[in-house]
């Protein structure tokens, strides 16, 4: 009887077990259906709108500096509704461009997280000073050559003295008991490039003021165009040298120990997708271009209404807006004891403007038929030369502290005061 029950139970087990393979196949089917459902959901309109809203929230509403964004539309409205008050139009445009410049730097950093260090370095070189380049090209198109020269000069001075000084000062206060160190070799190369830029700017000015031109009014421009082409070649060689050829020689101090941490941080920093970063770069560049037009058009009126020299507006006020992103990031990295990144932001940005943006504007002006040259006048050229020497002496030891930062900030205040009382000899004809 027991055997019969066991046999019956065995038969029932086989009968019950016969559909087991089909039952085991069901989870496999669901495993295939799951990713398919995810793909379908990602392709749905609801998912795209949700992703777009998340991107807008991260880029627009997350940053506190974006409370200044309404000043841009206010400047446009004030320009068309009144046709006057150029001083207010200038100030509103200046304030409205500040958060856009900061967000442009953020979008570039997000895109660099996906492209890797080499292409990321090129992207930072391209978009890091996009605001200054846009303002300069618009002013160049309007024939305001002196505004172009002075704004680019001011950006170099601001990066080397104000941005680097604030970064050293904040980093020194965050680490008061020791000197912060950075890669001395990279700083020396950047200092050499800055001295080469001073060389390129000095000879056209000396040629002009010594009246030793072979062809008056032509040799100066021809020399500037030739020197600009050479400087562009030098900057391209510098990018290849530092990003490809000798990359390990100029790597940040302690990079081997922080590789895993940097990888984790990079994964955490990816807040938007690669396509969204490209779209935001496009949108922000267009809006900066629009506001730059109103900003440049209002410079003359702002100078008269605010009783400020155009040289002070171009050299001091405009670069502070363009360097908003560099200023914030340089201080942040210095407080985190990442001085190599701080130098890459501040000194690297100055190198890029002097060796790429200025020669690029000369070449573009050549194509436009504008007599843009490297003669930055004696006062501006001397200021740049002394500034490069001061910063080179500060960097020669490979260390920084809050006192060095304080000295750089005080030097910038002297430069700002000098341009406030400086009258541009060519302000009447913009050249």
Short mmCIF file of C-alpha atoms in Angstrom, two decimals:
data_model
loop_
_atom_site.label_atom_id
_atom_site.label_comp_id
_atom_site.label_asym_id
_atom_site.label_seq_id
_atom_site.Cartn_x
_atom_site.Cartn_y
_atom_site.Cartn_z
CA UNK A 1 0.00 0.00 0.00
CA UNK A 2 2.82 2.36 0.88
CA UNK A 3 4.59 1.49 -2.36
CA UNK A 4 1.46 2.21 -4.34
CA UNK A 5 1.09 5.59 -2.61
CA UNK A 6 4.74 6.41 -3.37
CA UNK A 7 4.31 5.37 -6.96
CA UNK A 8 1.18 7.47 -7.17
CA UNK A 9 2.97 10.41 -5.61
CA UNK A 10 5.84 9.87 -8.01
CA UNK A 11 3.47 9.91 -10.94
CA UNK A 12 1.85 13.04 -9.56
CA UNK A 13 5.33 14.57 -9.16
CA UNK A 14 6.21 13.74 -12.75
CA UNK A 15 2.86 15.04 -13.90
CA UNK A 16 3.33 18.17 -11.85
CA UNK A 17 6.96 18.41 -12.89
CA UNK A 18 6.24 18.13 -16.59
CA UNK A 19 5.30 21.81 -16.97
CA UNK A 20 8.28 22.95 -14.85
CA UNK A 21 10.49 23.81 -17.81
CA UNK A 22 7.79 26.14 -19.10
CA UNK A 23 7.52 27.70 -15.64
CA UNK A 24 11.29 28.26 -15.51
CA UNK A 25 11.23 29.89 -18.92
CA UNK A 26 8.87 32.62 -17.75
CA UNK A 27 11.49 34.58 -15.74
CA UNK A 28 13.82 34.42 -18.75
CA UNK A 29 11.08 35.94 -20.87
CA UNK A 30 10.59 38.71 -18.32
CA UNK A 31 14.33 39.36 -18.33
CA UNK A 32 14.11 40.05 -22.05
CA UNK A 33 10.93 42.07 -21.67
CA UNK A 34 12.42 44.25 -18.90
CA UNK A 35 15.14 45.95 -20.97
CA UNK A 36 12.70 46.22 -23.87
CA UNK A 37 10.25 48.04 -21.62
CA UNK A 38 13.06 50.36 -20.50
CA UNK A 39 13.91 51.16 -24.12
CA UNK A 40 10.28 51.80 -24.95
CA UNK A 41 9.95 54.04 -21.91
CA UNK A 42 13.12 55.94 -22.82
CA UNK A 43 11.74 56.54 -26.30
CA UNK A 44 8.44 57.75 -25.01
CA UNK A 45 7.65 61.44 -25.02
CA UNK A 46 7.03 61.47 -21.28
CA UNK A 47 10.56 60.24 -20.54
CA UNK A 48 12.11 62.83 -22.87
CA UNK A 49 10.17 65.64 -21.25
CA UNK A 50 11.13 64.37 -17.80
CA UNK A 51 14.80 64.28 -18.79
CA UNK A 52 14.58 67.76 -20.31
CA UNK A 53 12.96 69.17 -17.18
CA UNK A 54 15.66 67.55 -15.03
CA UNK A 55 18.34 69.14 -17.20
CA UNK A 56 16.68 72.56 -16.93
CA UNK A 57 16.43 72.17 -13.16
CA UNK A 58 20.13 71.26 -12.84
CA UNK A 59 21.49 73.96 -15.17
CA UNK A 60 19.08 76.84 -14.53
CA UNK A 61 17.52 76.49 -11.08
CA UNK A 62 20.23 74.68 -9.12
CA UNK A 63 22.89 77.41 -9.29
CA UNK A 64 22.27 80.34 -6.94
CA UNK A 65 24.03 82.78 -9.28
CA UNK A 66 21.19 82.33 -11.77
CA UNK A 67 19.06 84.76 -9.78
CA UNK A 68 20.89 87.33 -11.94
CA UNK A 69 19.52 85.88 -15.20
CA UNK A 70 16.50 88.26 -15.43
CA UNK A 71 18.85 91.23 -15.80
CA UNK A 72 19.61 90.14 -19.38
CA UNK A 73 16.01 90.41 -20.65
CA UNK A 74 15.62 93.63 -18.63
CA UNK A 75 18.56 95.14 -20.52
CA UNK A 76 16.97 94.23 -23.88
CA UNK A 77 13.59 95.65 -22.81
CA UNK A 78 15.17 98.84 -21.51
CA UNK A 79 17.07 99.29 -24.77
CA UNK A 80 13.95 99.06 -26.95
CA UNK A 81 11.36 100.68 -24.68
CA UNK A 82 13.30 103.82 -23.79
CA UNK A 83 16.14 104.14 -26.30
CA UNK A 84 18.03 105.98 -23.56
CA UNK A 85 19.64 105.13 -20.23
CA UNK A 86 22.66 103.47 -21.89
CA UNK A 87 24.35 103.32 -18.51
CA UNK A 88 21.58 101.10 -17.13
CA UNK A 89 21.55 98.99 -20.30
CA UNK A 90 25.29 98.44 -19.90
CA UNK A 91 25.03 97.54 -16.22
CA UNK A 92 22.07 95.19 -16.74
CA UNK A 93 23.82 93.49 -19.67
CA UNK A 94 26.99 93.17 -17.60
CA UNK A 95 25.10 91.58 -14.71
CA UNK A 96 23.03 89.36 -17.04
CA UNK A 97 26.12 87.93 -18.77
CA UNK A 98 27.76 86.96 -15.45
CA UNK A 99 25.59 83.87 -14.70
CA UNK A 100 25.68 82.88 -18.37
CA UNK A 101 29.48 82.85 -18.32
CA UNK A 102 29.44 80.71 -15.16
CA UNK A 103 26.92 78.25 -16.65
CA UNK A 104 28.95 78.06 -19.87
CA UNK A 105 31.93 76.94 -17.81
CA UNK A 106 29.71 74.38 -16.04
CA UNK A 107 28.45 72.93 -19.33
CA UNK A 108 32.04 72.68 -20.59
CA UNK A 109 33.09 70.79 -17.45
CA UNK A 110 30.14 68.41 -17.84
CA UNK A 111 31.04 67.71 -21.46
CA UNK A 112 34.69 67.16 -20.51
CA UNK A 113 33.58 64.36 -18.13
CA UNK A 114 32.46 62.33 -21.17
CA UNK A 115 35.24 63.18 -23.63
CA UNK A 116 38.27 62.39 -21.49
CA UNK A 117 41.20 64.58 -20.40
CA UNK A 118 42.73 65.26 -23.83
CA UNK A 119 39.61 66.42 -25.63
CA UNK A 120 38.40 67.93 -22.37
CA UNK A 121 41.48 70.12 -22.26
CA UNK A 122 40.81 71.27 -25.80
CA UNK A 123 37.19 72.01 -24.90
CA UNK A 124 38.26 74.07 -21.91
CA UNK A 125 40.70 75.94 -24.15
CA UNK A 126 37.90 76.60 -26.64
CA UNK A 127 35.00 77.50 -24.36
CA UNK A 128 36.85 78.72 -21.27
CA UNK A 129 37.09 82.23 -22.69
CA UNK A 130 34.10 82.08 -25.02
CA UNK A 131 32.52 85.14 -23.40
CA UNK A 132 35.59 87.32 -24.01
CA UNK A 133 35.91 86.02 -27.57
CA UNK A 134 32.25 86.73 -28.40
CA UNK A 135 32.43 90.25 -26.98
CA UNK A 136 35.70 90.87 -28.84
CA UNK A 137 34.40 89.61 -32.19
CA UNK A 138 31.26 91.74 -31.93
CA UNK A 139 33.31 94.83 -31.06
CA UNK A 140 35.74 94.04 -33.87
CA UNK A 141 32.86 93.82 -36.33
CA UNK A 142 31.81 97.34 -35.26
CA UNK A 143 35.35 98.65 -35.72
CA UNK A 144 35.95 99.15 -31.98
CA UNK A 145 39.51 97.89 -32.10
CA UNK A 146 40.66 99.59 -28.91
CA UNK A 147 37.78 97.99 -26.97
CA UNK A 148 38.89 94.59 -28.28
CA UNK A 149 42.51 95.17 -27.31
CA UNK A 150 41.75 96.55 -23.87
CA UNK A 151 39.14 93.93 -22.95
CA UNK A 152 41.50 91.08 -23.87
CA UNK A 153 44.37 92.76 -22.04
CA UNK A 154 42.13 93.21 -19.01
CA UNK A 155 41.17 89.54 -19.10
CA UNK A 156 44.84 88.54 -18.95
CA UNK A 157 45.50 90.92 -16.06
CA UNK A 158 42.37 89.77 -14.22
CA UNK A 159 43.27 86.10 -14.51
CA UNK A 160 46.89 86.52 -13.45
CA UNK A 161 46.37 88.98 -10.60
CA UNK A 162 42.77 88.90 -9.33
CA UNK A 163 41.72 85.29 -10.00
CA UNK A 164 45.07 83.73 -9.06
CA UNK A 165 45.46 86.10 -6.10
CA UNK A 166 42.02 85.27 -4.68
CA UNK A 167 42.69 81.56 -5.20
CA UNK A 168 46.06 81.70 -3.40
CA UNK A 169 44.53 83.80 -0.61
CA UNK A 170 41.54 81.47 -0.10
CA UNK A 171 43.71 78.37 -0.33
CA UNK A 172 46.17 79.80 2.17
CA UNK A 173 43.40 80.58 4.64
CA UNK A 174 41.98 77.07 4.21
CA UNK A 175 45.45 75.56 4.85
CA UNK A 176 47.15 78.11 7.15
CA UNK A 177 49.79 75.87 8.67
CA UNK A 178 51.70 75.00 5.50
CA UNK A 179 52.52 76.15 2.00
CA UNK A 180 50.55 74.63 -0.82
CA UNK A 181 52.58 73.06 -3.63
CA UNK A 182 51.99 72.73 -7.36
CA UNK A 183 53.82 71.40 -10.42
CA UNK A 184 56.60 73.89 -11.02
CA UNK A 185 57.40 72.60 -14.52
CA UNK A 186 53.93 73.40 -15.85
CA UNK A 187 54.02 76.89 -14.31
CA UNK A 188 57.40 77.59 -15.94
CA UNK A 189 56.09 76.58 -19.38
CA UNK A 190 53.06 78.86 -19.01
CA UNK A 191 55.26 81.72 -17.84
CA UNK A 192 57.46 81.25 -20.90
CA UNK A 193 54.44 81.40 -23.20
CA UNK A 194 53.24 84.57 -21.49
CA UNK A 195 56.66 86.17 -22.01
CA UNK A 196 56.49 85.14 -25.66
CA UNK A 197 53.10 86.87 -25.90
CA UNK A 198 54.63 90.02 -24.38
CA UNK A 199 57.36 89.78 -27.01
CA UNK A 200 54.76 89.61 -29.76
CA UNK A 201 52.91 92.63 -28.36
CA UNK A 202 56.00 94.69 -27.61
CA UNK A 203 57.65 94.91 -31.04
CA UNK A 204 54.67 96.47 -32.89
CA UNK A 205 54.37 99.04 -30.09
CA UNK A 206 58.11 99.80 -30.14
CA UNK A 207 58.02 100.02 -33.94
CA UNK A 208 55.17 102.51 -33.73
CA UNK A 209 56.54 104.77 -31.01
CA UNK A 210 60.09 104.88 -32.37
CA UNK A 211 58.76 105.86 -35.83
CA UNK A 212 61.06 103.29 -37.42
CA UNK A 213 58.55 101.63 -39.72
CA UNK A 214 59.70 100.91 -43.26
CA UNK A 215 56.19 101.75 -44.50
CA UNK A 216 54.29 104.00 -42.11
CA UNK A 217 50.94 102.49 -41.14
CA UNK A 218 51.59 99.22 -42.99
CA UNK A 219 54.67 97.61 -41.47
CA UNK A 220 53.09 97.62 -38.02
CA UNK A 221 49.98 95.78 -39.22
CA UNK A 222 51.99 93.34 -41.36
CA UNK A 223 54.29 92.51 -38.44
CA UNK A 224 51.26 91.96 -36.18
CA UNK A 225 49.64 89.56 -38.65
CA UNK A 226 52.85 87.60 -39.12
CA UNK A 227 53.47 87.43 -35.37
CA UNK A 228 49.85 86.34 -34.78
CA UNK A 229 50.26 83.38 -37.14
CA UNK A 230 53.47 82.39 -35.34
CA UNK A 231 51.75 82.67 -31.94
CA UNK A 232 48.87 80.46 -33.13
CA UNK A 233 51.37 77.81 -34.24
CA UNK A 234 53.14 78.09 -30.88
CA UNK A 235 49.87 77.64 -28.98
CA UNK A 236 48.90 74.60 -31.06
CA UNK A 237 52.35 73.11 -30.38
CA UNK A 238 51.87 73.82 -26.68
CA UNK A 239 48.57 71.92 -26.62
CA UNK A 240 50.14 68.93 -28.36
CA UNK A 241 53.20 69.08 -26.10
CA UNK A 242 51.26 69.18 -22.84
CA UNK A 243 48.27 66.97 -23.71
CA UNK A 244 50.02 64.34 -25.84
CA UNK A 245 53.79 64.38 -26.11
CA UNK A 246 54.90 65.17 -22.53
CA UNK A 247 51.67 64.57 -20.68
CA UNK A 248 53.18 62.56 -17.81
CA UNK A 249 55.88 65.18 -17.20
CA UNK A 250 53.29 67.87 -16.45
CA UNK A 251 50.76 65.78 -14.54
CA UNK A 252 49.51 67.20 -11.23
CA UNK A 253 51.42 66.38 -8.04
CA UNK A 254 50.04 63.25 -6.35
CA UNK A 255 47.99 62.24 -9.39
CA UNK A 256 48.89 58.55 -9.04
CA UNK A 257 47.50 58.43 -5.50
CA UNK A 258 44.27 60.20 -6.41
CA UNK A 259 43.39 58.37 -9.63
CA UNK A 260 40.64 56.22 -8.12
CA UNK A 261 39.22 59.13 -6.14
CA UNK A 262 39.24 61.33 -9.23
CA UNK A 263 37.39 58.65 -11.19
CA UNK A 264 34.72 58.39 -8.50
CA UNK A 265 34.41 62.17 -8.31
CA UNK A 266 34.08 62.37 -12.08
CA UNK A 267 31.24 59.85 -12.02
CA UNK A 268 29.52 61.88 -9.31
CA UNK A 269 29.97 65.11 -11.26
CA UNK A 270 28.03 63.83 -14.30
CA UNK A 271 24.74 65.61 -13.72
CA UNK A 272 23.63 65.98 -17.36
CA UNK A 273 24.15 63.82 -20.44
CA UNK A 274 26.64 64.51 -23.20
CA UNK A 275 23.94 65.57 -25.66
CA UNK A 276 22.40 67.92 -23.11
CA UNK A 277 25.79 69.52 -22.42
CA UNK A 278 26.27 70.19 -26.15
CA UNK A 279 22.76 71.68 -26.41
CA UNK A 280 23.36 73.93 -23.40
CA UNK A 281 26.68 75.11 -24.87
CA UNK A 282 24.83 76.07 -28.05
CA UNK A 283 21.99 77.86 -26.22
CA UNK A 284 24.23 79.72 -23.77
CA UNK A 285 26.62 80.84 -26.52
CA UNK A 286 23.73 82.30 -28.54
CA UNK A 287 22.31 84.18 -25.53
CA UNK A 288 25.76 85.51 -24.60
CA UNK A 289 26.19 86.68 -28.19
CA UNK A 290 22.87 88.56 -28.05
CA UNK A 291 23.67 90.30 -24.76
CA UNK A 292 27.22 91.07 -25.91
CA UNK A 293 25.76 93.14 -28.73
CA UNK A 294 23.79 95.34 -26.35
CA UNK A 295 26.77 95.50 -23.98
CA UNK A 296 29.21 96.73 -26.63
CA UNK A 297 26.71 99.20 -28.09
CA UNK A 298 26.16 100.76 -24.65
CA UNK A 299 29.85 101.19 -23.72
CA UNK A 300 30.15 104.74 -25.04
CA UNK A 301 26.91 105.87 -23.41
CA UNK A 302 27.82 104.14 -20.16
CA UNK A 303 31.19 105.89 -20.12
CA UNK A 304 29.49 109.26 -20.39
CA UNK A 305 26.61 108.60 -17.97
CA UNK A 306 28.73 106.84 -15.33
CA UNK A 307 31.65 109.27 -15.78
CA UNK A 308 34.13 106.42 -16.25
CA UNK A 309 36.92 106.16 -18.83
CA UNK A 310 36.30 103.65 -21.60
CA UNK A 311 39.71 102.15 -20.79
CA UNK A 312 38.58 101.39 -17.22
CA UNK A 313 35.33 99.81 -18.44
CA UNK A 314 37.14 97.69 -21.04
CA UNK A 315 40.13 96.62 -18.93
CA UNK A 316 38.50 96.20 -15.50
CA UNK A 317 34.71 95.76 -15.68
CA UNK A 318 34.29 93.60 -18.80
CA UNK A 319 36.93 90.98 -17.84
CA UNK A 320 35.43 90.51 -14.37
CA UNK A 321 32.23 89.30 -16.06
CA UNK A 322 34.05 87.09 -18.54
CA UNK A 323 36.16 85.53 -15.79
CA UNK A 324 33.24 84.72 -13.48
CA UNK A 325 33.51 80.97 -14.14
CA UNK A 326 37.31 80.92 -13.80
CA UNK A 327 37.15 82.96 -10.59
CA UNK A 328 34.74 80.63 -8.82
CA UNK A 329 36.37 77.38 -9.94
CA UNK A 330 39.93 78.56 -9.19
CA UNK A 331 39.02 79.46 -5.60
CA UNK A 332 37.14 76.19 -5.13
CA UNK A 333 40.07 74.04 -6.31
CA UNK A 334 42.57 76.04 -4.24
CA UNK A 335 40.54 75.45 -1.09
CA UNK A 336 40.53 71.72 -1.94
CA UNK A 337 44.36 71.86 -2.17
CA UNK A 338 44.35 71.22 -5.92
CA UNK A 339 46.71 74.01 -6.93
CA UNK A 340 47.62 72.46 -10.28
CA UNK A 341 44.01 72.73 -11.43
CA UNK A 342 43.88 76.30 -10.09
CA UNK A 343 46.95 77.24 -12.14
CA UNK A 344 45.45 75.51 -15.15
CA UNK A 345 42.34 77.65 -14.78
CA UNK A 346 43.98 81.02 -14.05
CA UNK A 347 47.39 80.99 -15.76
CA UNK A 348 46.17 78.59 -18.45
CA UNK A 349 43.34 80.99 -19.29
CA UNK A 350 45.78 83.91 -19.52
CA UNK A 351 48.02 81.86 -21.78
CA UNK A 352 45.10 80.97 -24.00
CA UNK A 353 43.98 84.59 -24.37
CA UNK A 354 47.46 85.91 -25.08
CA UNK A 355 48.56 83.12 -27.42
CA UNK A 356 45.25 82.17 -29.07
CA UNK A 357 42.41 84.68 -28.65
CA UNK A 358 44.41 87.85 -29.39
CA UNK A 359 46.17 86.42 -32.50
CA UNK A 360 42.85 84.89 -33.59
CA UNK A 361 41.18 88.33 -33.42
CA UNK A 362 44.01 89.79 -35.50
CA UNK A 363 43.52 87.11 -38.17
CA UNK A 364 39.71 87.53 -38.11
CA UNK A 365 40.11 91.29 -38.36
CA UNK A 366 42.39 90.71 -41.34
CA UNK A 367 39.56 88.76 -43.00
CA UNK A 368 37.03 91.46 -42.09
CA UNK A 369 39.21 94.23 -43.48
CA UNK A 370 39.78 95.72 -40.00
CA UNK A 371 43.24 97.06 -39.11
CA UNK A 372 43.48 95.03 -35.90
CA UNK A 373 47.11 94.75 -34.79
CA UNK A 374 49.24 93.90 -31.76
CA UNK A 375 50.09 97.51 -30.92
CA UNK A 376 48.44 97.73 -27.50
CA UNK A 377 49.97 101.17 -26.86
CA UNK A 378 52.86 101.81 -24.52
CA UNK A 379 50.86 102.04 -21.27
CA UNK A 380 49.04 98.72 -21.75
CA UNK A 381 52.12 96.87 -23.01
CA UNK A 382 54.22 98.03 -20.05
CA UNK A 383 51.44 97.00 -17.64
CA UNK A 384 51.29 93.50 -19.13
CA UNK A 385 55.08 93.12 -19.11
CA UNK A 386 55.39 94.06 -15.42
CA UNK A 387 52.42 91.83 -14.50
CA UNK A 388 53.95 88.79 -16.21
CA UNK A 389 57.24 89.38 -14.38
CA UNK A 390 55.51 89.68 -10.99
CA UNK A 391 53.50 86.48 -11.50
CA UNK A 392 56.55 84.59 -12.82
CA UNK A 393 58.49 85.49 -9.65
CA UNK A 394 55.53 84.34 -7.52
CA UNK A 395 55.44 80.96 -9.26
CA UNK A 396 59.16 80.19 -9.41
CA UNK A 397 59.27 78.41 -6.02
CA UNK A 398 56.37 76.06 -6.79
CA UNK A 399 54.56 77.00 -3.57
CA UNK A 400 51.75 79.38 -2.59
CA UNK A 401 50.29 80.88 0.57
CA UNK A 402 47.77 83.52 1.55
CA UNK A 403 50.42 86.29 1.62
CA UNK A 404 51.32 85.72 -2.03
CA UNK A 405 47.64 85.85 -2.86
CA UNK A 406 47.23 89.10 -0.95
CA UNK A 407 50.15 90.69 -2.84
CA UNK A 408 48.62 89.72 -6.20
CA UNK A 409 45.24 91.20 -5.19
CA UNK A 410 46.88 94.46 -4.09
CA UNK A 411 48.79 94.61 -7.37
CA UNK A 412 45.50 94.31 -9.23
CA UNK A 413 44.03 97.19 -7.22
CA UNK A 414 47.00 99.34 -8.30
CA UNK A 415 46.43 98.36 -11.93
CA UNK A 416 42.69 99.15 -11.65
CA UNK A 417 43.41 102.57 -10.15
CA UNK A 418 45.93 103.26 -12.92
CA UNK A 419 43.38 102.60 -15.64
CA UNK A 420 40.77 104.68 -13.84
CA UNK A 421 42.96 107.78 -14.29
CA UNK A 422 44.32 106.72 -17.70
CA UNK A 423 43.14 108.52 -20.83
CA UNK A 424 43.43 106.48 -24.00
CA UNK A 425 45.29 108.62 -26.59
CA UNK A 426 43.40 106.93 -29.43
CA UNK A 427 39.92 106.92 -27.86
CA UNK A 428 38.67 109.46 -30.36
CA UNK A 429 39.09 107.21 -33.35
CA UNK A 430 39.15 103.79 -31.60
CA UNK A 431 42.62 103.16 -32.96
#
